[in-house]
């Protein structure tokens, strides 16, 4: 037991020594709701409501939560497709949440995104070669021949045949299209890739191939991932650490093993129990959540999860619990702890 | 109107590899008989009109008192008008002017409308609001009144044809702007637009390279229909006497002779040819437009 702990500690130390690549501090992203005759802002969809987390270099942070909980909004805010309403996005120690113009363009070289929809994320009238070449052309002035070699190289790296260069996206299957998207994200040799449910639109048989490709590329290019998924089973194979989101808030964040073996938050417990298990004993314990996810336009007071929580207390409807570390490396936002 | 008619149809061994969506549309269009016949007719009319000086050597400006209101004959194929000018020759020269007015107006209207519509649609918010208010204002402008007033102001000071083209263009781009805006609004929701932004494309590049090419099919279909209505506008204004200056032959000006009762009733050769050619041209343009619409529709395979 004690040797195990020691091992764990030295492992943690090693992890802690790695530099932090991305640190999110109290990030909020609201979508204004316009209405009335003058199209005034009459409310806010609080898609991301005060979340904080960090990702170390070379690490994969999985971000899970039901659809609509604000995962994509988080990813898109980090890559600056959306403007943060409040908070800081520290990339390599520098706040990028307020950048604009040239300095914003520069940061795009370091952060790239793989999108969810393999069909809508590729321009239908662009040749695959051009799709992959475009990011390079935007930032570097290199010769035609050199560019082509580089693109061919990228296509090969993501496992596409050479003649893919001259084809159009509609000639490929979903999995192959996702590979094209990955090649495009890889083209600028970014440090951080935000993968927004990259396999959720794919057949189960294809999913693992794409996940494996991402893992291989991570090793080869020393990539850091923010890996978004809507269920824990996909995230499990990819992530070092996992964050669980619920209605715009981060409810739990911890190392993978700790989260799967000892989930703390009642919501995480429900998610973990929903993972299909070969072990029949676990099946019996499945926790089914009651009710629906409330609207982020009008979130409940206190803990966002309390209306659906089986163990909710009085306090839960009054104050919003903050994320606190209850075990080394395991944070949870719940009044129970 | 740049439909190349390369014989792609004959190659049908296996499902064609690597056809761009444009090539697929072209293949579908070429198979549409009505559209192809219409296109053929339009090309003939355009070529013959623009080559008018080479087709006939008759002077269109000379008024020939000895040959007034002659019936069609071997010498004057479509007869002569009340000033003794050859109707066939005037039809050719008139086609030149009518098509020129139609094409230039369509060009300016489409360019203006596309610029306004795509900027408003892409940026949204305040920019969109302001631009669309202005578009509504233009759309609600009393077109005919403005044309008459401006025409009178500039009469004789500027080239009458240029004034007409500018005035029609300046007042007609609103519809295109609206359609382009709504198309862009829908298209920009696609993730490939987000991808374009995230790989470092500037707004101009996102609009010009990703958005407009993807709504171009709509713009092209719109411009064919617009082209038809521009020819109608020219004819209508000229018929009323507010269009192409009367000394310049145009289909509309030729049609305006029908305002005289004796011509309308007794001398059909003077007004039937321009009426017929205008009708046929508009019909053909619409058939081409329908064909293009069909060809661009991904749901109507072959
Ligand atoms: N453009 C938008 N305008 C208004 N509300 C939006 C917009 N995009 C997303 N939302 C809302 O924000 C919330 C979070 O959305 P999203 O980040 O896409 O969730 P997820 O990716 O976890 O499914 C949802 O309630 C969604 O309806
Ligand atoms: Mg999403």
PDB file of N, CA and C in Angstrom, chain A residues 76 79 81 105 108 111-113 115-117 120-126 134-135 137-139 166-168 170-171 184 188, chain B residues 16-22 24 129 133 187 190-202 205 209-211 213-214:
ATOM      1  N   UNK A  76     -14.568  26.667 -28.461  1.00  0.00           N
ATOM      2  CA  UNK A  76     -14.553  27.764 -29.434  1.00  0.00           C
ATOM      3  C   UNK A  76     -14.100  29.073 -28.809  1.00  0.00           C
ATOM      4  N   UNK A  79     -10.217  28.863 -28.650  1.00  0.00           N
ATOM      5  CA  UNK A  79      -9.565  29.074 -29.948  1.00  0.00           C
ATOM      6  C   UNK A  79      -9.946  30.421 -30.553  1.00  0.00           C
ATOM      7  N   UNK A  81     -12.824  31.637 -31.529  1.00  0.00           N
ATOM      8  CA  UNK A  81     -13.890  31.769 -32.519  1.00  0.00           C
ATOM      9  C   UNK A  81     -15.043  32.529 -31.886  1.00  0.00           C
ATOM     10  N   UNK A 105      -4.116  36.617 -34.943  1.00  0.00           N
ATOM     11  CA  UNK A 105      -3.747  35.742 -36.059  1.00  0.00           C
ATOM     12  C   UNK A 105      -2.550  34.868 -35.679  1.00  0.00           C
ATOM     13  N   UNK A 108      -3.255  31.798 -33.698  1.00  0.00           N
ATOM     14  CA  UNK A 108      -3.946  30.732 -34.423  1.00  0.00           C
ATOM     15  C   UNK A 108      -2.986  29.648 -34.909  1.00  0.00           C
ATOM     16  N   UNK A 111      -2.869  27.144 -31.822  1.00  0.00           N
ATOM     17  CA  UNK A 111      -4.076  26.445 -31.377  1.00  0.00           C
ATOM     18  C   UNK A 111      -4.930  26.116 -32.594  1.00  0.00           C
ATOM     19  N   UNK A 112      -5.245  24.866 -32.765  1.00  0.00           N
ATOM     20  CA  UNK A 112      -6.081  24.460 -33.885  1.00  0.00           C
ATOM     21  C   UNK A 112      -7.243  23.608 -33.388  1.00  0.00           C
ATOM     22  N   UNK A 113      -8.189  23.378 -34.286  1.00  0.00           N
ATOM     23  CA  UNK A 113      -9.396  22.682 -33.861  1.00  0.00           C
ATOM     24  C   UNK A 113      -9.749  21.579 -34.861  1.00  0.00           C
ATOM     25  N   UNK A 115     -13.103  19.568 -35.940  1.00  0.00           N
ATOM     26  CA  UNK A 115     -14.522  19.830 -35.730  1.00  0.00           C
ATOM     27  C   UNK A 115     -15.339  18.546 -35.659  1.00  0.00           C
ATOM     28  N   UNK A 116     -16.583  18.738 -35.233  1.00  0.00           N
ATOM     29  CA  UNK A 116     -17.440  17.601 -34.948  1.00  0.00           C
ATOM     30  C   UNK A 116     -18.031  16.962 -36.194  1.00  0.00           C
ATOM     31  N   UNK A 117     -18.509  17.803 -37.111  1.00  0.00           N
ATOM     32  CA  UNK A 117     -19.273  17.302 -38.248  1.00  0.00           C
ATOM     33  C   UNK A 117     -18.353  17.058 -39.449  1.00  0.00           C
ATOM     34  N   UNK A 120     -19.970  18.971 -42.625  1.00  0.00           N
ATOM     35  CA  UNK A 120     -20.050  20.425 -42.697  1.00  0.00           C
ATOM     36  C   UNK A 120     -18.709  21.107 -42.462  1.00  0.00           C
ATOM     37  N   UNK A 121     -17.712  20.361 -41.972  1.00  0.00           N
ATOM     38  CA  UNK A 121     -16.472  21.051 -41.616  1.00  0.00           C
ATOM     39  C   UNK A 121     -15.474  21.135 -42.768  1.00  0.00           C
ATOM     40  N   UNK A 122     -15.838  20.590 -43.924  1.00  0.00           N
ATOM     41  CA  UNK A 122     -14.950  20.722 -45.084  1.00  0.00           C
ATOM     42  C   UNK A 122     -15.683  21.471 -46.197  1.00  0.00           C
ATOM     43  N   UNK A 123     -15.010  22.462 -46.753  1.00  0.00           N
ATOM     44  CA  UNK A 123     -15.592  23.232 -47.845  1.00  0.00           C
ATOM     45  C   UNK A 123     -15.861  22.314 -49.040  1.00  0.00           C
ATOM     46  N   UNK A 124     -17.142  22.198 -49.455  1.00  0.00           N
ATOM     47  CA  UNK A 124     -17.480  21.224 -50.495  1.00  0.00           C
ATOM     48  C   UNK A 124     -16.872  21.520 -51.858  1.00  0.00           C
ATOM     49  N   UNK A 125     -16.461  22.747 -52.108  1.00  0.00           N
ATOM     50  CA  UNK A 125     -15.956  23.027 -53.447  1.00  0.00           C
ATOM     51  C   UNK A 125     -14.443  23.244 -53.472  1.00  0.00           C
ATOM     52  N   UNK A 126     -13.789  22.825 -52.391  1.00  0.00           N
ATOM     53  CA  UNK A 126     -12.333  22.930 -52.375  1.00  0.00           C
ATOM     54  C   UNK A 126     -11.731  21.540 -52.519  1.00  0.00           C
ATOM     55  N   UNK A 134      -4.300  25.346 -47.211  1.00  0.00           N
ATOM     56  CA  UNK A 134      -4.714  26.720 -46.915  1.00  0.00           C
ATOM     57  C   UNK A 134      -4.114  27.309 -45.632  1.00  0.00           C
ATOM     58  N   UNK A 135      -4.124  26.562 -44.517  1.00  0.00           N
ATOM     59  CA  UNK A 135      -3.511  27.156 -43.325  1.00  0.00           C
ATOM     60  C   UNK A 135      -2.044  27.524 -43.547  1.00  0.00           C
ATOM     61  N   UNK A 137      -0.613  28.316 -46.392  1.00  0.00           N
ATOM     62  CA  UNK A 137      -0.549  29.492 -47.268  1.00  0.00           C
ATOM     63  C   UNK A 137      -0.858  30.768 -46.504  1.00  0.00           C
ATOM     64  N   UNK A 138      -1.735  30.657 -45.491  1.00  0.00           N
ATOM     65  CA  UNK A 138      -2.105  31.844 -44.736  1.00  0.00           C
ATOM     66  C   UNK A 138      -0.955  32.403 -43.915  1.00  0.00           C
ATOM     67  N   UNK A 139      -0.004  31.550 -43.570  1.00  0.00           N
ATOM     68  CA  UNK A 139       1.041  32.010 -42.663  1.00  0.00           C
ATOM     69  C   UNK A 139       2.441  32.017 -43.246  1.00  0.00           C
ATOM     70  N   UNK A 166      -6.225  15.408 -55.046  1.00  0.00           N
ATOM     71  CA  UNK A 166      -6.997  15.995 -56.144  1.00  0.00           C
ATOM     72  C   UNK A 166      -8.491  15.718 -56.041  1.00  0.00           C
ATOM     73  N   UNK A 167      -8.924  15.149 -54.925  1.00  0.00           N
ATOM     74  CA  UNK A 167     -10.342  14.823 -54.823  1.00  0.00           C
ATOM     75  C   UNK A 167     -11.078  15.864 -53.990  1.00  0.00           C
ATOM     76  N   UNK A 168     -12.395  15.713 -54.006  1.00  0.00           N
ATOM     77  CA  UNK A 168     -13.233  16.609 -53.210  1.00  0.00           C
ATOM     78  C   UNK A 168     -13.786  15.841 -52.016  1.00  0.00           C
ATOM     79  N   UNK A 170     -16.606  15.278 -50.874  1.00  0.00           N
ATOM     80  CA  UNK A 170     -17.777  14.413 -50.993  1.00  0.00           C
ATOM     81  C   UNK A 170     -17.437  13.010 -51.479  1.00  0.00           C
ATOM     82  N   UNK A 171     -16.204  12.807 -51.905  1.00  0.00           N
ATOM     83  CA  UNK A 171     -15.825  11.481 -52.384  1.00  0.00           C
ATOM     84  C   UNK A 171     -15.290  10.584 -51.267  1.00  0.00           C
ATOM     85  N   UNK A 184      -5.684  19.172 -41.744  1.00  0.00           N
ATOM     86  CA  UNK A 184      -5.774  20.633 -41.795  1.00  0.00           C
ATOM     87  C   UNK A 184      -5.362  21.246 -40.452  1.00  0.00           C
ATOM     88  N   UNK A 188      -0.305  23.536 -39.425  1.00  0.00           N
ATOM     89  CA  UNK A 188       0.497  24.630 -38.883  1.00  0.00           C
ATOM     90  C   UNK A 188       1.383  24.177 -37.729  1.00  0.00           C
TER      91      UNK A 188
ATOM     92  N   UNK B  16     -17.538   9.065 -62.413  1.00  0.00           N
ATOM     93  CA  UNK B  16     -16.364   9.904 -62.624  1.00  0.00           C
ATOM     94  C   UNK B  16     -15.686  10.253 -61.313  1.00  0.00           C
ATOM     95  N   UNK B  17     -14.388  10.120 -61.307  1.00  0.00           N
ATOM     96  CA  UNK B  17     -13.615  10.429 -60.107  1.00  0.00           C
ATOM     97  C   UNK B  17     -13.295  11.912 -60.096  1.00  0.00           C
ATOM     98  N   UNK B  18     -13.255  12.442 -58.886  1.00  0.00           N
ATOM     99  CA  UNK B  18     -12.757  13.791 -58.699  1.00  0.00           C
ATOM    100  C   UNK B  18     -13.451  14.836 -59.548  1.00  0.00           C
ATOM    101  N   UNK B  19     -14.774  14.785 -59.614  1.00  0.00           N
ATOM    102  CA  UNK B  19     -15.469  15.860 -60.304  1.00  0.00           C
ATOM    103  C   UNK B  19     -15.813  16.924 -59.291  1.00  0.00           C
ATOM    104  N   UNK B  20     -15.445  18.150 -59.623  1.00  0.00           N
ATOM    105  CA  UNK B  20     -15.806  19.219 -58.717  1.00  0.00           C
ATOM    106  C   UNK B  20     -17.314  19.399 -58.800  1.00  0.00           C
ATOM    107  N   UNK B  21     -17.913  19.951 -57.746  1.00  0.00           N
ATOM    108  CA  UNK B  21     -19.358  20.196 -57.808  1.00  0.00           C
ATOM    109  C   UNK B  21     -19.741  21.011 -59.040  1.00  0.00           C
ATOM    110  N   UNK B  22     -18.812  21.885 -59.498  1.00  0.00           N
ATOM    111  CA  UNK B  22     -19.103  22.662 -60.704  1.00  0.00           C
ATOM    112  C   UNK B  22     -19.217  21.761 -61.918  1.00  0.00           C
ATOM    113  N   UNK B  24     -20.038  18.667 -62.005  1.00  0.00           N
ATOM    114  CA  UNK B  24     -21.267  17.877 -61.913  1.00  0.00           C
ATOM    115  C   UNK B  24     -22.447  18.712 -62.404  1.00  0.00           C
ATOM    116  N   UNK B 129     -27.572  45.409 -39.498  1.00  0.00           N
ATOM    117  CA  UNK B 129     -28.740  46.253 -39.280  1.00  0.00           C
ATOM    118  C   UNK B 129     -28.723  47.494 -40.152  1.00  0.00           C
ATOM    119  N   UNK B 133     -31.140  48.285 -43.405  1.00  0.00           N
ATOM    120  CA  UNK B 133     -32.038  49.439 -43.404  1.00  0.00           C
ATOM    121  C   UNK B 133     -31.891  50.206 -44.717  1.00  0.00           C
ATOM    122  N   UNK B 187     -25.228  29.789 -44.705  1.00  0.00           N
ATOM    123  CA  UNK B 187     -23.988  29.095 -45.052  1.00  0.00           C
ATOM    124  C   UNK B 187     -22.915  29.273 -43.979  1.00  0.00           C
ATOM    125  N   UNK B 190     -22.055  26.719 -41.147  1.00  0.00           N
ATOM    126  CA  UNK B 190     -21.296  25.490 -41.368  1.00  0.00           C
ATOM    127  C   UNK B 190     -19.927  25.556 -40.704  1.00  0.00           C
ATOM    128  N   UNK B 191     -19.488  24.416 -40.210  1.00  0.00           N
ATOM    129  CA  UNK B 191     -18.221  24.410 -39.479  1.00  0.00           C
ATOM    130  C   UNK B 191     -17.022  24.741 -40.362  1.00  0.00           C
ATOM    131  N   UNK B 192     -17.149  24.574 -41.684  1.00  0.00           N
ATOM    132  CA  UNK B 192     -15.979  24.886 -42.508  1.00  0.00           C
ATOM    133  C   UNK B 192     -15.682  26.382 -42.497  1.00  0.00           C
ATOM    134  N   UNK B 193     -16.690  27.182 -42.174  1.00  0.00           N
ATOM    135  CA  UNK B 193     -16.438  28.617 -42.042  1.00  0.00           C
ATOM    136  C   UNK B 193     -15.684  28.882 -40.733  1.00  0.00           C
ATOM    137  N   UNK B 194     -16.086  28.214 -39.658  1.00  0.00           N
ATOM    138  CA  UNK B 194     -15.337  28.316 -38.403  1.00  0.00           C
ATOM    139  C   UNK B 194     -13.911  27.850 -38.628  1.00  0.00           C
ATOM    140  N   UNK B 195     -13.781  26.756 -39.386  1.00  0.00           N
ATOM    141  CA  UNK B 195     -12.443  26.234 -39.663  1.00  0.00           C
ATOM    142  C   UNK B 195     -11.623  27.277 -40.409  1.00  0.00           C
ATOM    143  N   UNK B 196     -12.237  27.929 -41.387  1.00  0.00           N
ATOM    144  CA  UNK B 196     -11.512  28.932 -42.170  1.00  0.00           C
ATOM    145  C   UNK B 196     -11.013  30.052 -41.265  1.00  0.00           C
ATOM    146  N   UNK B 197     -11.838  30.473 -40.315  1.00  0.00           N
ATOM    147  CA  UNK B 197     -11.400  31.518 -39.394  1.00  0.00           C
ATOM    148  C   UNK B 197     -10.253  30.997 -38.536  1.00  0.00           C
ATOM    149  N   UNK B 198     -10.391  29.759 -38.073  1.00  0.00           N
ATOM    150  CA  UNK B 198      -9.382  29.271 -37.132  1.00  0.00           C
ATOM    151  C   UNK B 198      -8.054  28.957 -37.811  1.00  0.00           C
ATOM    152  N   UNK B 199      -8.043  28.752 -39.128  1.00  0.00           N
ATOM    153  CA  UNK B 199      -6.745  28.557 -39.790  1.00  0.00           C
ATOM    154  C   UNK B 199      -6.170  29.882 -40.266  1.00  0.00           C
ATOM    155  N   UNK B 200      -6.780  30.981 -39.836  1.00  0.00           N
ATOM    156  CA  UNK B 200      -6.162  32.282 -40.064  1.00  0.00           C
ATOM    157  C   UNK B 200      -6.606  33.030 -41.302  1.00  0.00           C
ATOM    158  N   UNK B 201      -7.780  32.717 -41.850  1.00  0.00           N
ATOM    159  CA  UNK B 201      -8.281  33.484 -42.989  1.00  0.00           C
ATOM    160  C   UNK B 201      -8.870  34.806 -42.487  1.00  0.00           C
ATOM    161  N   UNK B 202      -8.552  35.895 -43.187  1.00  0.00           N
ATOM    162  CA  UNK B 202      -9.138  37.186 -42.840  1.00  0.00           C
ATOM    163  C   UNK B 202     -10.599  37.195 -43.262  1.00  0.00           C
ATOM    164  N   UNK B 205     -11.124  37.089 -46.896  1.00  0.00           N
ATOM    165  CA  UNK B 205     -10.847  35.787 -47.474  1.00  0.00           C
ATOM    166  C   UNK B 205     -11.968  34.794 -47.171  1.00  0.00           C
ATOM    167  N   UNK B 209     -13.466  33.669 -50.479  1.00  0.00           N
ATOM    168  CA  UNK B 209     -12.974  32.362 -50.909  1.00  0.00           C
ATOM    169  C   UNK B 209     -13.847  31.210 -50.439  1.00  0.00           C
ATOM    170  N   UNK B 210     -14.549  31.406 -49.338  1.00  0.00           N
ATOM    171  CA  UNK B 210     -15.336  30.288 -48.816  1.00  0.00           C
ATOM    172  C   UNK B 210     -16.840  30.521 -48.932  1.00  0.00           C
ATOM    173  N   UNK B 211     -17.287  31.711 -48.554  1.00  0.00           N
ATOM    174  CA  UNK B 211     -18.740  31.916 -48.541  1.00  0.00           C
ATOM    175  C   UNK B 211     -19.311  32.156 -49.935  1.00  0.00           C
ATOM    176  N   UNK B 213     -18.172  31.635 -53.042  1.00  0.00           N
ATOM    177  CA  UNK B 213     -18.181  30.487 -53.963  1.00  0.00           C
ATOM    178  C   UNK B 213     -19.245  29.450 -53.623  1.00  0.00           C
ATOM    179  N   UNK B 214     -19.578  29.338 -52.345  1.00  0.00           N
ATOM    180  CA  UNK B 214     -20.575  28.340 -51.975  1.00  0.00           C
ATOM    181  C   UNK B 214     -22.013  28.818 -52.132  1.00  0.00           C
TER     182      UNK B 214
END
